[in-house]
XYZ file of N, CA, C and O in Angstrom:
568
model
N 53.825 -0.548 139.844
C 53.442 0.125 138.617
C 53.495 1.644 138.838
O 53.029 2.162 139.843
N 54.048 2.340 137.873
C 54.118 3.798 137.949
C 52.897 4.368 137.239
O 52.674 4.127 136.063
N 52.110 5.141 137.974
C 50.886 5.719 137.424
C 51.142 7.150 136.961
O 52.152 7.768 137.316
N 50.195 7.685 136.193
C 50.285 9.084 135.757
C 50.340 10.023 136.959
O 51.064 11.017 136.943
N 49.587 9.697 138.005
C 49.583 10.532 139.205
C 50.964 10.580 139.852
O 51.413 11.632 140.298
N 51.644 9.439 139.904
C 52.991 9.383 140.498
C 53.976 10.211 139.669
O 54.811 10.924 140.223
N 53.867 10.112 138.351
C 54.748 10.892 137.473
C 54.496 12.379 137.679
O 55.434 13.169 137.795
N 53.235 12.763 137.758
C 52.874 14.166 137.969
C 53.374 14.662 139.322
O 53.923 15.760 139.423
N 53.217 13.852 140.351
C 53.709 14.222 141.685
C 55.225 14.435 141.672
O 55.734 15.374 142.289
N 55.941 13.566 140.978
C 57.403 13.697 140.897
C 57.790 14.946 140.102
O 58.713 15.666 140.477
N 57.071 15.220 139.018
C 57.339 16.430 138.233
C 57.127 17.675 139.089
O 57.940 18.608 139.073
N 56.063 17.690 139.861
C 55.765 18.834 140.737
C 56.847 18.979 141.797
O 57.298 20.092 142.090
N 57.300 17.874 142.363
C 58.373 17.918 143.363
C 59.636 18.531 142.770
O 60.267 19.400 143.377
N 59.988 18.106 141.560
C 61.192 18.628 140.908
C 61.060 20.121 140.599
O 61.998 20.889 140.801
N 59.890 20.525 140.124
C 59.662 21.948 139.836
C 59.805 22.762 141.117
O 60.417 23.832 141.113
N 59.256 22.263 142.215
C 59.377 22.951 143.508
C 60.838 23.157 143.897
O 61.183 24.144 144.543
N 61.681 22.201 143.514
C 63.108 22.284 143.823
C 63.868 23.161 142.831
O 65.074 23.293 142.931
N 63.153 23.720 141.841
C 63.793 24.610 140.888
C 64.257 23.957 139.604
O 64.913 24.583 138.779
N 63.898 22.697 139.414
C 64.280 21.963 138.203
C 63.225 22.192 137.124
O 62.027 22.155 137.401
N 63.661 22.412 135.900
C 62.765 22.519 134.752
C 62.391 21.100 134.321
O 63.261 20.241 134.187
N 61.106 20.834 134.103
C 60.621 19.484 133.789
C 59.866 19.502 132.465
O 59.028 20.372 132.234
N 60.159 18.528 131.602
C 59.412 18.354 130.358
C 58.413 17.230 130.572
O 58.778 16.130 130.980
N 57.145 17.535 130.306
C 56.066 16.601 130.592
C 55.182 16.432 129.364
O 54.694 17.424 128.813
N 54.970 15.190 128.903
C 54.044 14.998 127.788
C 52.621 15.313 128.223
O 52.277 15.149 129.394
N 51.816 15.802 127.287
C 50.423 16.130 127.606
C 49.476 15.294 126.759
O 49.813 14.874 125.656
N 48.297 15.069 127.302
C 47.233 14.342 126.600
C 46.022 15.244 126.512
O 45.931 16.251 127.184
N 45.080 14.867 125.692
C 43.818 15.606 125.605
C 43.889 16.748 124.612
O 44.949 17.105 124.099
N 42.719 17.298 124.349
C 42.597 18.367 123.351
C 42.203 19.707 123.949
O 41.850 20.625 123.225
N 42.258 19.831 125.249
C 41.749 21.043 125.886
C 42.592 22.289 125.612
O 42.136 23.393 125.874
N 43.798 22.119 125.072
C 44.632 23.294 124.801
C 44.866 23.510 123.299
O 45.732 24.293 122.912
N 44.090 22.819 122.462
C 44.183 23.065 121.020
C 43.815 24.514 120.721
O 42.942 25.058 121.381
N 44.388 25.166 119.794
C 45.416 24.711 118.865
C 46.845 24.998 119.330
O 47.796 24.731 118.615
N 47.028 25.493 120.556
C 48.358 25.908 121.009
C 49.201 24.777 121.565
O 50.424 24.840 121.534
N 48.569 23.747 122.120
C 49.271 22.557 122.601
C 48.486 21.349 122.108
O 47.292 21.234 122.373
N 49.160 20.450 121.396
C 48.499 19.287 120.811
C 48.752 18.071 121.696
O 49.872 17.546 121.747
N 47.713 17.644 122.405
C 47.822 16.495 123.290
C 48.157 15.222 122.539
O 47.711 15.014 121.418
N 48.991 14.391 123.164
C 49.386 13.124 122.555
C 50.548 13.268 121.594
O 51.147 12.272 121.199
N 50.878 14.491 121.212
C 51.992 14.716 120.267
C 53.030 15.684 120.800
O 54.156 15.687 120.315
N 52.640 16.496 121.758
C 53.563 17.514 122.252
C 53.755 17.388 123.758
O 52.964 16.740 124.437
N 54.812 18.015 124.226
C 55.122 18.074 125.652
C 55.233 19.535 126.048
O 55.379 20.409 125.191
N 55.164 19.780 127.342
C 55.342 21.138 127.847
C 56.536 21.165 128.791
O 56.866 20.159 129.427
N 57.190 22.313 128.847
C 58.269 22.517 129.802
C 57.688 23.320 130.960
O 57.122 24.396 130.756
N 57.821 22.757 132.145
C 57.284 23.358 133.362
C 58.410 23.954 134.194
O 59.480 23.350 134.317
N 58.146 25.107 134.771
C 59.081 25.744 135.703
C 58.298 26.269 136.887
O 57.081 26.417 136.819
N 59.015 26.595 137.937
C 58.384 27.166 139.125
C 57.749 28.503 138.749
O 58.371 29.332 138.086
N 56.515 28.686 139.159
C 55.785 29.912 138.817
C 56.246 31.071 139.689
O 56.500 30.896 140.878
N 56.334 32.229 139.077
C 56.606 33.458 139.811
C 55.326 34.258 139.867
O 54.277 33.743 140.238
N 55.402 35.494 139.430
C 54.226 36.347 139.357
C 53.316 35.832 138.242
O 53.763 35.648 137.108
N 52.069 35.580 138.556
C 51.124 35.016 137.591
C 50.329 36.148 136.951
O 49.867 37.055 137.623
N 50.184 36.058 135.617
C 49.457 37.074 134.853
C 48.372 36.413 134.016
O 48.478 35.237 133.675
N 47.370 37.199 133.640
C 46.383 36.700 132.693
C 47.129 36.318 131.416
O 48.038 37.011 130.989
N 46.740 35.197 130.833
C 47.387 34.702 129.624
C 48.426 33.630 129.888
O 48.809 32.905 128.974
N 48.892 33.494 131.137
C 49.852 32.438 131.463
C 49.180 31.075 131.360
O 47.989 30.934 131.639
N 49.961 30.073 130.977
C 49.487 28.690 130.974
C 50.106 28.014 132.190
O 51.325 28.047 132.373
N 49.253 27.422 133.020
C 49.684 26.875 134.299
C 49.318 25.410 134.458
O 48.326 24.945 133.898
N 50.092 24.721 135.285
C 49.681 23.433 135.836
C 49.128 23.757 137.212
O 49.844 24.310 138.060
N 47.856 23.470 137.423
C 47.218 23.832 138.687
C 46.245 22.753 139.146
O 45.690 22.013 138.336
N 46.077 22.713 140.453
C 45.079 21.854 141.095
C 43.794 22.669 141.125
O 43.727 23.711 141.773
N 42.780 22.232 140.371
C 41.573 23.047 140.213
C 40.352 22.403 140.855
O 40.229 21.179 140.892
N 39.475 23.274 141.308
C 38.196 22.870 141.879
C 38.356 21.796 142.950
O 37.446 21.005 143.195
N 39.545 21.730 143.555
C 39.807 20.792 144.646
C 39.789 19.335 144.256
O 39.650 18.467 145.118
N 39.943 19.030 142.920
C 39.795 17.619 142.556
C 40.715 17.094 141.451
O 40.802 15.886 141.276
N 41.396 17.967 140.688
C 42.206 17.431 139.590
C 43.217 18.465 139.104
O 43.087 19.659 139.367
N 44.213 17.957 138.382
C 45.212 18.832 137.773
C 44.826 19.138 136.333
O 44.316 18.263 135.626
N 45.096 20.361 135.907
C 44.922 20.738 134.505
C 46.091 21.625 134.084
O 46.740 22.256 134.921
N 46.324 21.638 132.790
C 47.226 22.616 132.194
C 46.331 23.489 131.328
O 45.903 23.081 130.248
N 46.000 24.673 131.863
C 45.095 25.596 131.184
C 45.590 27.023 131.331
O 46.486 27.310 132.125
N 44.968 27.921 130.587
C 45.366 29.323 130.548
C 44.573 30.161 131.557
O 43.382 29.956 131.741
N 45.252 31.108 132.183
C 44.611 32.040 133.114
C 43.819 33.054 132.289
O 44.381 33.741 131.434
N 42.504 33.134 132.543
C 41.692 34.107 131.806
C 41.215 35.247 132.692
O 40.749 36.264 132.193
N 41.344 35.063 134.017
C 40.926 36.137 134.920
C 41.619 35.956 136.270
O 41.770 34.830 136.745
N 42.019 37.078 136.863
C 42.615 37.065 138.205
C 41.857 38.060 139.065
O 41.660 39.211 138.667
N 41.423 37.591 140.212
C 40.785 38.477 141.185
C 41.396 38.178 142.550
O 41.127 37.132 143.140
N 42.248 39.086 143.023
C 43.019 38.900 144.254
C 43.883 37.661 144.105
O 44.734 37.612 143.227
N 43.674 36.615 144.908
C 44.486 35.405 144.782
C 43.716 34.277 144.093
O 44.160 33.153 144.030
N 42.556 34.601 143.537
C 41.700 33.591 142.889
C 41.866 33.675 141.370
O 41.761 34.747 140.783
N 42.109 32.522 140.757
C 42.346 32.451 139.317
C 41.208 31.708 138.629
O 40.704 30.717 139.154
N 40.846 32.182 137.445
C 39.913 31.460 136.585
C 40.724 30.979 135.394
O 41.420 31.760 134.739
N 40.633 29.683 135.111
C 41.380 29.060 134.018
C 40.418 28.521 132.977
O 39.283 28.154 133.287
N 40.909 28.445 131.748
C 40.120 27.851 130.672
C 41.080 27.261 129.649
O 42.079 27.886 129.291
N 40.782 26.061 129.187
C 41.574 25.461 128.131
C 41.308 26.166 126.812
O 40.176 26.525 126.517
N 42.361 26.360 126.020
C 42.196 27.033 124.730
C 41.261 26.263 123.805
O 40.595 26.853 122.961
N 41.202 24.956 123.944
C 40.343 24.143 123.092
C 38.948 23.953 123.650
O 38.107 23.307 123.024
N 38.680 24.510 124.825
C 37.353 24.385 125.426
C 36.427 25.444 124.851
O 36.850 26.556 124.567
N 35.182 25.095 124.738
C 34.203 26.023 124.178
C 33.571 26.898 125.246
O 33.157 28.012 124.956
N 33.476 26.407 126.466
C 32.906 27.222 127.525
C 33.520 26.947 128.881
O 34.190 27.759 129.416
N 33.391 25.835 129.495
C 33.743 25.592 130.882
C 35.040 26.204 131.383
O 36.022 26.294 130.658
N 35.005 26.637 132.626
C 36.184 27.190 133.276
C 36.441 26.421 134.566
O 35.580 25.684 135.050
N 37.639 26.596 135.103
C 38.000 26.022 136.394
C 38.508 27.152 137.282
O 38.926 28.191 136.783
N 38.509 26.873 138.582
C 38.955 27.886 139.534
C 39.973 27.294 140.494
O 39.888 26.119 140.855
N 40.905 28.140 140.895
C 41.880 27.761 141.902
C 42.421 29.027 142.536
O 42.081 30.134 142.118
N 43.244 28.853 143.535
C 43.927 29.986 144.136
C 45.382 29.968 143.679
O 45.852 28.962 143.126
N 46.089 31.029 143.935
C 47.508 31.095 143.588
C 48.262 29.955 144.271
O 49.180 29.385 143.688
N 47.864 29.588 145.479
C 48.517 28.480 146.202
C 48.343 27.135 145.493
O 49.119 26.211 145.721
N 47.314 27.004 144.651
C 47.053 25.751 143.937
C 47.894 25.611 142.666
O 47.867 24.562 142.025
N 48.605 26.652 142.289
C 49.440 26.606 141.091
C 50.697 25.806 141.403
O 51.395 26.079 142.371
N 50.970 24.810 140.577
C 52.135 23.952 140.792
C 53.300 24.317 139.878
O 54.443 24.065 140.212
N 52.995 24.896 138.689
C 54.066 25.248 137.750
C 53.495 26.143 136.660
O 52.286 26.213 136.468
N 54.389 26.800 135.966
C 54.009 27.581 134.794
C 54.596 26.894 133.571
O 55.697 26.339 133.633
N 53.848 26.895 132.487
C 54.338 26.336 131.226
C 55.099 27.451 130.512
O 54.556 28.534 130.295
N 56.350 27.167 130.166
C 57.162 28.182 129.487
C 57.338 27.896 128.004
O 57.451 28.815 127.209
N 57.363 26.607 127.657
C 57.615 26.225 126.264
C 56.817 24.975 125.915
O 56.428 24.212 126.797
N 56.621 24.777 124.629
C 55.997 23.565 124.091
C 57.039 22.889 123.209
O 57.732 23.552 122.436
N 57.136 21.559 123.332
C 58.083 20.781 122.540
C 57.277 19.896 121.599
O 56.459 19.090 122.054
N 57.497 20.054 120.279
C 56.726 19.236 119.342
C 57.361 17.861 119.179
O 58.411 17.561 119.755
N 56.736 17.011 118.366
C 57.182 15.623 118.213
C 58.555 15.506 117.562
O 59.213 14.479 117.676
N 59.030 16.559 116.913
C 60.368 16.548 116.303
C 61.420 17.157 117.221
O 62.576 17.281 116.851
N 60.993 17.581 118.417
C 61.924 18.158 119.379
C 62.086 19.662 119.274
O 62.872 20.257 120.004
N 61.335 20.296 118.369
C 61.415 21.754 118.232
C 60.733 22.401 119.435
O 59.616 22.043 119.799
N 61.410 23.387 120.017
C 60.902 24.055 121.213
C 60.351 25.423 120.829
O 61.023 26.206 120.156
N 59.107 25.681 121.268
C 58.455 26.978 121.002
C 58.148 27.673 122.323
O 57.617 27.048 123.237
N 58.454 28.953 122.381
C 58.153 29.760 123.558
C 56.663 30.070 123.563
O 56.167 30.763 122.680
N 55.950 29.556 124.553
C 54.499 29.772 124.611
C 54.163 31.205 125.029
O 53.042 31.657 124.877
N 55.153 31.920 125.534
C 54.930 33.282 125.999
C 55.503 34.337 125.071
O 55.639 35.500 125.467
N 55.832 33.948 123.844
C 56.330 34.943 122.896
C 55.224 35.968 122.630
O 54.037 35.688 122.841
N 55.611 37.129 122.181
C 54.632 38.187 121.907
C 53.555 37.694 120.936
O 52.374 37.914 121.136
N 53.994 37.001 119.870
C 53.061 36.498 118.855
C 52.066 35.515 119.463
O 50.861 35.600 119.231
N 52.563 34.549 120.252
C 51.670 33.527 120.830
C 50.718 34.125 121.859
O 49.570 33.713 121.963
N 51.178 35.092 122.624
C 50.291 35.744 123.598
C 49.176 36.502 122.881
O 48.018 36.444 123.290
N 49.522 37.197 121.803
C 48.499 37.913 121.026
C 47.526 36.944 120.385
O 46.311 37.165 120.388
N 48.069 35.870 119.808
C 47.217 34.864 119.168
C 46.253 34.253 120.188
O 45.078 34.040 119.893
N 46.740 33.980 121.400
C 45.881 33.402 122.445
C 44.783 34.387 122.849
O 43.646 33.983 123.108
N 45.111 35.669 122.873
C 44.111 36.685 123.223
C 43.015 36.742 122.155
O 41.828 36.775 122.459
N 43.417 36.730 120.890
C 42.448 36.728 119.792
C 41.612 35.450 119.857
O 40.387 35.486 119.715
N 42.276 34.314 120.089
C 41.586 33.024 120.173
C 40.531 33.051 121.285
O 39.434 32.522 121.125
N 40.847 33.681 122.406
C 39.890 33.783 123.507
C 38.633 34.524 123.050
O 37.517 34.107 123.350
N 38.802 35.604 122.311
C 37.651 36.395 121.868
C 36.874 35.707 120.749
O 35.752 36.084 120.448
N 37.466 34.671 120.161
C 36.780 33.911 119.111
C 35.944 32.758 119.678
O 35.472 31.909 118.926
N 35.721 32.742 120.977
C 34.942 31.660 121.604
C 33.621 31.376 120.913
O 33.263 30.212 120.739
N 32.862 32.384 120.472
C 31.572 32.085 119.836
C 31.700 31.226 118.562
O 30.764 30.522 118.203
N 32.855 31.270 117.905
C 33.018 30.489 116.674
C 34.109 29.416 116.805
O 34.484 28.795 115.823
N 34.585 29.179 118.019
C 35.640 28.176 118.227
C 35.241 26.787 117.732
O 36.066 26.070 117.189
N 33.992 26.413 117.945
C 33.546 25.068 117.531
C 33.823 24.856 116.040
O 34.356 23.831 115.637
N 33.495 25.849 115.234
C 33.710 25.754 113.783
C 35.197 25.743 113.471
O 35.678 24.921 112.684
N 35.944 26.652 114.091
C 37.382 26.734 113.837
C 38.113 25.463 114.264
O 39.004 24.984 113.555
N 37.736 24.901 115.405
C 38.361 23.664 115.863
C 38.013 22.484 114.964
O 38.844 21.621 114.709
N 36.796 22.446 114.455
C 36.407 21.385 113.531
C 37.249 21.444 112.255
O 37.731 20.424 111.761
N 37.448 22.649 111.748
C 38.307 22.834 110.570
C 39.729 22.418 110.892
O 40.377 21.684 110.131
N 40.243 22.865 112.035
C 41.611 22.547 112.454
C 41.821 21.040 112.540
O 42.822 20.507 112.056
N 40.876 20.333 113.140
C 41.021 18.877 113.314
C 41.013 18.141 111.984
O 41.627 17.100 111.830
N 40.281 18.678 111.016
C 40.232 18.031 109.694
C 41.504 18.258 108.901
O 41.852 17.472 108.037
N 42.181 19.374 109.170
C 43.449 19.662 108.469
C 44.547 18.815 109.068
O 45.463 18.415 108.473
């Protein structure tokens, strides 16, 4: 039986070799920018990591997440899902397995997650944390 862990390990291996990998995502931790269960992400080998990047990383020594970098201090990264109201995760640059470059919707349309507009929107969304619960509730109902 092929498990999610095996698929993830193979995707990481391919990214390490320089292959771009499209991976479906689950969960709501990246709402509203990535819709779990309906969209996929395109992963590539990470280069220079910046605040605002969305990464696949091994966090807190126990699990993989696809979350956004909200703070960098030396080689230590703090990540947070766009759909999360508070919790953060931590990892080092060595724990980063890939960078998310694009999102693919259910119709196959590809969106650049690092476009100027999306980066600005993500920055505004980060500062809206105090009211995210309300905004996400509205979003889910629409």
